mmCIF file of C-alpha atoms in Angstrom:
data_model
loop_
_atom_site.group_PDB
_atom_site.id
_atom_site.type_symbol
_atom_site.label_atom_id
_atom_site.label_comp_id
_atom_site.label_asym_id
_atom_site.label_seq_id
_atom_site.Cartn_x
_atom_site.Cartn_y
_atom_site.Cartn_z
ATOM 1 C CA UNK A 28 101.140 117.975 17.425
ATOM 2 C CA UNK A 29 99.902 114.855 15.630
ATOM 3 C CA UNK A 30 102.091 111.835 14.880
ATOM 4 C CA UNK A 31 101.775 110.591 11.309
ATOM 5 C CA UNK A 32 103.948 109.138 8.582
ATOM 6 C CA UNK A 33 105.767 111.563 6.334
ATOM 7 C CA UNK A 34 103.170 110.796 3.671
ATOM 8 C CA UNK A 35 100.416 111.485 6.181
ATOM 9 C CA UNK A 36 101.861 114.860 7.138
ATOM 10 C CA UNK A 37 102.185 115.711 3.447
ATOM 11 C CA UNK A 38 98.542 114.858 2.713
ATOM 12 C CA UNK A 39 97.297 116.671 5.819
ATOM 13 C CA UNK A 40 99.273 119.800 4.941
ATOM 14 C CA UNK A 41 98.022 119.818 1.345
ATOM 15 C CA UNK A 42 94.414 119.326 2.466
ATOM 16 C CA UNK A 43 94.764 122.148 5.004
ATOM 17 C CA UNK A 44 95.849 124.454 2.168
ATOM 18 C CA UNK A 45 92.763 123.644 0.114
ATOM 19 C CA UNK A 46 94.433 121.244 -2.331
ATOM 20 C CA UNK A 47 91.678 118.905 -3.527
ATOM 21 C CA UNK A 48 93.372 117.187 -6.492
ATOM 22 C CA UNK A 49 96.759 115.635 -7.229
ATOM 23 C CA UNK A 50 98.094 114.459 -10.588
ATOM 24 C CA UNK A 51 100.489 111.527 -10.633
ATOM 25 C CA UNK A 52 101.242 107.840 -10.963
ATOM 26 C CA UNK A 53 101.610 105.536 -7.934
ATOM 27 C CA UNK A 54 104.887 103.622 -7.837
ATOM 28 C CA UNK A 55 106.870 101.473 -5.446
ATOM 29 C CA UNK A 56 108.451 104.445 -3.702
ATOM 30 C CA UNK A 57 105.419 106.730 -3.260
ATOM 31 C CA UNK A 58 102.596 104.314 -2.352
ATOM 32 C CA UNK A 59 102.335 105.685 1.198
ATOM 33 C CA UNK A 60 101.831 109.183 -0.196
ATOM 34 C CA UNK A 61 98.988 108.092 -2.476
ATOM 35 C CA UNK A 62 97.350 106.047 0.282
ATOM 36 C CA UNK A 63 97.373 109.086 2.559
ATOM 37 C CA UNK A 64 96.057 111.407 -0.151
ATOM 38 C CA UNK A 65 92.991 109.168 -0.505
ATOM 39 C CA UNK A 66 92.504 109.039 3.261
ATOM 40 C CA UNK A 67 92.498 112.862 3.367
ATOM 41 C CA UNK A 68 89.883 113.177 0.627
ATOM 42 C CA UNK A 69 92.238 114.391 -2.098
ATOM 43 C CA UNK A 70 91.293 113.267 -5.602
ATOM 44 C CA UNK A 71 93.998 111.400 -7.541
ATOM 45 C CA UNK A 72 94.135 111.910 -11.300
ATOM 46 C CA UNK A 73 96.451 109.271 -12.762
ATOM 47 C CA UNK A 74 97.490 109.545 -16.431
ATOM 48 C CA UNK A 75 99.557 106.980 -18.347
ATOM 49 C CA UNK A 76 102.816 108.952 -18.158
ATOM 50 C CA UNK A 77 104.377 111.447 -15.729
ATOM 51 C CA UNK A 78 104.712 113.981 -18.526
ATOM 52 C CA UNK A 79 100.946 113.794 -18.885
ATOM 53 C CA UNK A 80 100.585 114.422 -15.149
ATOM 54 C CA UNK A 81 102.707 117.538 -15.480
ATOM 55 C CA UNK A 82 100.809 118.897 -18.476
ATOM 56 C CA UNK A 83 97.413 118.165 -16.907
ATOM 57 C CA UNK A 84 98.456 119.980 -13.732
ATOM 58 C CA UNK A 85 99.747 122.870 -15.830
ATOM 59 C CA UNK A 86 96.448 123.071 -17.713
ATOM 60 C CA UNK A 87 94.362 122.914 -14.541
ATOM 61 C CA UNK A 88 96.463 125.676 -12.970
ATOM 62 C CA UNK A 89 95.997 127.890 -16.040
ATOM 63 C CA UNK A 90 92.220 127.391 -15.998
ATOM 64 C CA UNK A 91 91.657 127.760 -12.252
ATOM 65 C CA UNK A 92 94.498 130.105 -11.290
ATOM 66 C CA UNK A 93 95.110 127.847 -8.264
ATOM 67 C CA UNK A 94 98.194 125.807 -7.363
ATOM 68 C CA UNK A 95 98.094 122.262 -8.747
ATOM 69 C CA UNK A 96 100.171 119.365 -7.424
ATOM 70 C CA UNK A 97 102.109 116.623 -9.211
ATOM 71 C CA UNK A 98 103.368 113.539 -7.323
ATOM 72 C CA UNK A 99 105.862 111.255 -9.075
ATOM 73 C CA UNK A 100 108.252 108.524 -8.089
ATOM 74 C CA UNK A 101 112.007 108.991 -8.398
ATOM 75 C CA UNK A 102 114.580 109.313 -11.168
ATOM 76 C CA UNK A 103 113.162 109.107 -14.708
ATOM 77 C CA UNK A 104 109.653 109.853 -13.443
ATOM 78 C CA UNK A 105 110.792 113.220 -12.114
ATOM 79 C CA UNK A 106 112.588 114.001 -15.359
ATOM 80 C CA UNK A 107 109.466 113.095 -17.344
ATOM 81 C CA UNK A 108 107.377 115.560 -15.317
ATOM 82 C CA UNK A 109 110.020 118.280 -15.677
ATOM 83 C CA UNK A 110 109.346 118.456 -19.415
ATOM 84 C CA UNK A 111 105.906 119.859 -18.612
ATOM 85 C CA UNK A 112 107.011 121.942 -15.645
ATOM 86 C CA UNK A 113 109.612 123.753 -17.732
ATOM 87 C CA UNK A 114 106.636 125.119 -19.662
ATOM 88 C CA UNK A 115 104.996 126.021 -16.347
ATOM 89 C CA UNK A 116 108.160 127.866 -15.334
ATOM 90 C CA UNK A 117 108.466 129.891 -18.519
ATOM 91 C CA UNK A 118 104.746 130.770 -18.482
ATOM 92 C CA UNK A 119 104.536 131.512 -14.720
ATOM 93 C CA UNK A 120 102.069 128.736 -13.906
ATOM 94 C CA UNK A 121 101.679 127.632 -10.235
ATOM 95 C CA UNK A 122 102.527 123.908 -9.948
ATOM 96 C CA UNK A 123 104.068 122.030 -7.002
ATOM 97 C CA UNK A 124 106.125 118.900 -7.752
ATOM 98 C CA UNK A 125 106.506 116.322 -4.972
ATOM 99 C CA UNK A 126 108.763 113.281 -5.276
ATOM 100 C CA UNK A 127 110.597 110.723 -3.144
ATOM 101 C CA UNK A 128 114.359 110.909 -2.908
ATOM 102 C CA UNK A 129 117.249 108.801 -1.725
ATOM 103 C CA UNK A 130 116.922 107.650 1.926
ATOM 104 C CA UNK A 131 118.274 110.166 4.408
ATOM 105 C CA UNK A 132 121.030 107.795 5.568
ATOM 106 C CA UNK A 133 122.131 106.560 2.136
ATOM 107 C CA UNK A 134 125.120 108.132 0.329
ATOM 108 C CA UNK A 135 123.377 107.986 -3.062
ATOM 109 C CA UNK A 136 126.397 107.004 -5.113
ATOM 110 C CA UNK A 137 124.493 105.595 -8.056
ATOM 111 C CA UNK A 138 124.272 101.945 -6.985
ATOM 112 C CA UNK A 139 120.725 101.528 -8.281
ATOM 113 C CA UNK A 140 118.926 101.515 -4.935
ATOM 114 C CA UNK A 141 116.244 103.898 -6.155
ATOM 115 C CA UNK A 142 116.896 104.156 -9.924
ATOM 116 C CA UNK A 143 118.416 107.462 -8.888
ATOM 117 C CA UNK A 144 119.932 110.152 -11.019
ATOM 118 C CA UNK A 145 123.286 111.510 -9.896
ATOM 119 C CA UNK A 146 121.709 114.514 -8.173
ATOM 120 C CA UNK A 147 117.928 114.680 -8.448
ATOM 121 C CA UNK A 148 117.572 117.933 -6.507
ATOM 122 C CA UNK A 149 120.182 119.631 -8.704
ATOM 123 C CA UNK A 150 118.366 118.477 -11.846
ATOM 124 C CA UNK A 151 115.114 119.940 -10.523
ATOM 125 C CA UNK A 152 116.745 123.216 -9.502
ATOM 126 C CA UNK A 153 118.185 123.586 -12.998
ATOM 127 C CA UNK A 154 114.617 123.682 -14.353
ATOM 128 C CA UNK A 155 112.430 125.119 -11.609
ATOM 129 C CA UNK A 156 114.824 127.242 -9.601
ATOM 130 C CA UNK A 157 113.450 126.089 -6.228
ATOM 131 C CA UNK A 158 113.822 122.565 -4.858
ATOM 132 C CA UNK A 159 113.769 121.647 -1.173
ATOM 133 C CA UNK A 160 114.766 118.268 0.302
ATOM 134 C CA UNK A 161 113.283 117.688 3.752
ATOM 135 C CA UNK A 162 115.464 116.183 6.484
ATOM 136 C CA UNK A 163 112.880 114.964 9.023
ATOM 137 C CA UNK A 164 109.266 113.844 9.212
ATOM 138 C CA UNK A 165 108.277 116.937 11.197
ATOM 139 C CA UNK A 166 109.714 119.162 8.453
ATOM 140 C CA UNK A 167 107.259 117.888 5.816
ATOM 141 C CA UNK A 168 104.284 120.171 6.665
ATOM 142 C CA UNK A 169 106.627 123.146 7.032
ATOM 143 C CA UNK A 170 108.094 122.440 3.591
ATOM 144 C CA UNK A 171 104.584 122.436 2.107
ATOM 145 C CA UNK A 172 103.809 125.807 3.708
ATOM 146 C CA UNK A 173 107.078 127.318 2.508
ATOM 147 C CA UNK A 174 106.648 126.024 -1.042
ATOM 148 C CA UNK A 175 103.068 127.262 -1.340
ATOM 149 C CA UNK A 176 103.994 130.640 0.148
ATOM 150 C CA UNK A 177 106.710 130.980 -2.482
ATOM 151 C CA UNK A 178 104.431 129.921 -5.345
ATOM 152 C CA UNK A 179 101.621 132.244 -4.256
ATOM 153 C CA UNK A 180 103.871 135.252 -3.693
ATOM 154 C CA UNK A 181 104.769 137.462 -6.613
ATOM 155 C CA UNK A 182 105.427 135.625 -9.868
ATOM 156 C CA UNK A 183 103.661 132.221 -9.576
ATOM 157 C CA UNK A 184 106.342 129.802 -10.717
ATOM 158 C CA UNK A 185 106.621 126.070 -9.886
ATOM 159 C CA UNK A 186 108.486 124.661 -6.882
ATOM 160 C CA UNK A 187 109.516 121.187 -5.728
ATOM 161 C CA UNK A 188 109.657 119.166 -2.505
ATOM 162 C CA UNK A 189 111.769 116.004 -2.251
ATOM 163 C CA UNK A 190 111.031 113.620 0.629
ATOM 164 C CA UNK A 191 113.634 110.929 1.400
ATOM 165 C CA UNK A 192 112.205 107.450 0.916
ATOM 166 C CA UNK A 193 112.636 106.388 4.545
ATOM 167 C CA UNK A 194 110.815 109.476 5.831
ATOM 168 C CA UNK A 195 107.727 108.851 3.678
ATOM 169 C CA UNK A 196 106.766 105.819 5.772
ATOM 170 C CA UNK A 197 108.452 106.828 9.041
ATOM 171 C CA UNK A 198 106.117 108.084 11.772
ATOM 172 C CA UNK A 199 106.762 111.216 13.763
ATOM 173 C CA UNK A 200 105.205 114.379 15.173
ATOM 174 C CA UNK A 201 104.383 117.336 12.985
ATOM 175 C CA UNK A 202 102.449 120.589 13.004
ATOM 176 C CA UNK A 203 100.486 122.254 10.225
ATOM 177 C CA UNK A 204 102.068 125.569 9.270
ATOM 178 C CA UNK A 205 99.685 127.782 7.250
ATOM 179 C CA UNK A 206 101.159 129.246 4.091
ATOM 180 C CA UNK A 207 101.474 133.012 4.221
ATOM 181 C CA UNK A 208 99.108 134.932 1.974
ATOM 182 C CA UNK A 209 101.148 137.881 0.727
ATOM 183 C CA UNK A 210 99.110 140.994 -0.148
ATOM 184 C CA UNK A 211 98.846 141.926 -3.804
ATOM 185 C CA UNK A 212 100.517 145.154 -4.964
ATOM 186 C CA UNK A 213 98.438 148.316 -4.576
ATOM 187 C CA UNK A 214 96.681 149.235 -7.815
ATOM 188 C CA UNK A 215 97.773 152.349 -9.665
ATOM 189 C CA UNK A 216 94.369 154.048 -10.026
ATOM 190 C CA UNK A 217 95.725 156.784 -12.306
ATOM 191 C CA UNK A 218 97.393 154.204 -14.538
ATOM 192 C CA UNK A 219 94.155 152.235 -14.842
ATOM 193 C CA UNK A 220 92.216 155.361 -15.775
ATOM 194 C CA UNK A 221 94.828 156.311 -18.365
ATOM 195 C CA UNK A 222 94.739 152.825 -19.886
ATOM 196 C CA UNK A 223 90.924 152.842 -19.959
ATOM 197 C CA UNK A 224 90.883 156.185 -21.737
ATOM 198 C CA UNK A 225 93.429 154.961 -24.304
ATOM 199 C CA UNK A 226 91.377 151.823 -24.972
ATOM 200 C CA UNK A 227 88.153 153.784 -25.260
ATOM 201 C CA UNK A 228 89.730 156.124 -27.812
ATOM 202 C CA UNK A 229 91.322 153.373 -29.886
ATOM 203 C CA UNK A 230 89.806 151.844 -33.014
ATOM 204 C CA UNK A 231 91.600 148.466 -33.171
ATOM 205 C CA UNK A 232 92.964 147.786 -29.675
ATOM 206 C CA UNK A 233 95.292 144.873 -28.975
ATOM 207 C CA UNK A 234 95.898 143.793 -25.363
ATOM 208 C CA UNK A 235 98.737 141.419 -24.487
ATOM 209 C CA UNK A 236 98.380 139.945 -20.991
ATOM 210 C CA UNK A 237 100.391 137.444 -18.947
ATOM 211 C CA UNK A 238 99.464 134.567 -16.659
ATOM 212 C CA UNK A 239 98.496 137.004 -13.900
ATOM 213 C CA UNK A 240 95.300 137.842 -15.769
ATOM 214 C CA UNK A 241 93.545 134.926 -14.002
ATOM 215 C CA UNK A 242 93.388 137.051 -10.860
#
């Protein structure tokens, strides 16, 4: 059980899951995350705007079929990225959003400590449907495993992890938890044969497919 900062556990967990690239913009509240990403060999692609980070991650996920990661700072930066991730949600594109949040011991009553919105997690949930705020340093790698398991299981929609600001730089023990690879549904052999016969007999076939075609 290694002892790292919250940012270190995050980077180690992402690297263990095969994440090689992160889209985002370094800011005052997430510098430890970006420093740790570099130390773990994860490429950082930094656009000029968080919305651009979200759309670039969305595009990369569509092309590769793999989960892509966006790291923002708090408040408006999260809301900027959500513009792109709403598209990811409606089109079933696998993107993981990671952002700092209010310190774990702070009431978060809108006093401007972290240019916070009234309820950042609630705003994210309204768009993505799944947002998890960690409560300890050791929970960070587990949150990564749970989020990636969710994204990779069934319909591949985006998810979000919020890490309180104090936990990003706080050191503590943690263990890598591998994401669970859920088996794909069993193919309907008869249905495939029927569809192939219909296509072969057609003169002007039109096939409409969803995001799952990348598999």
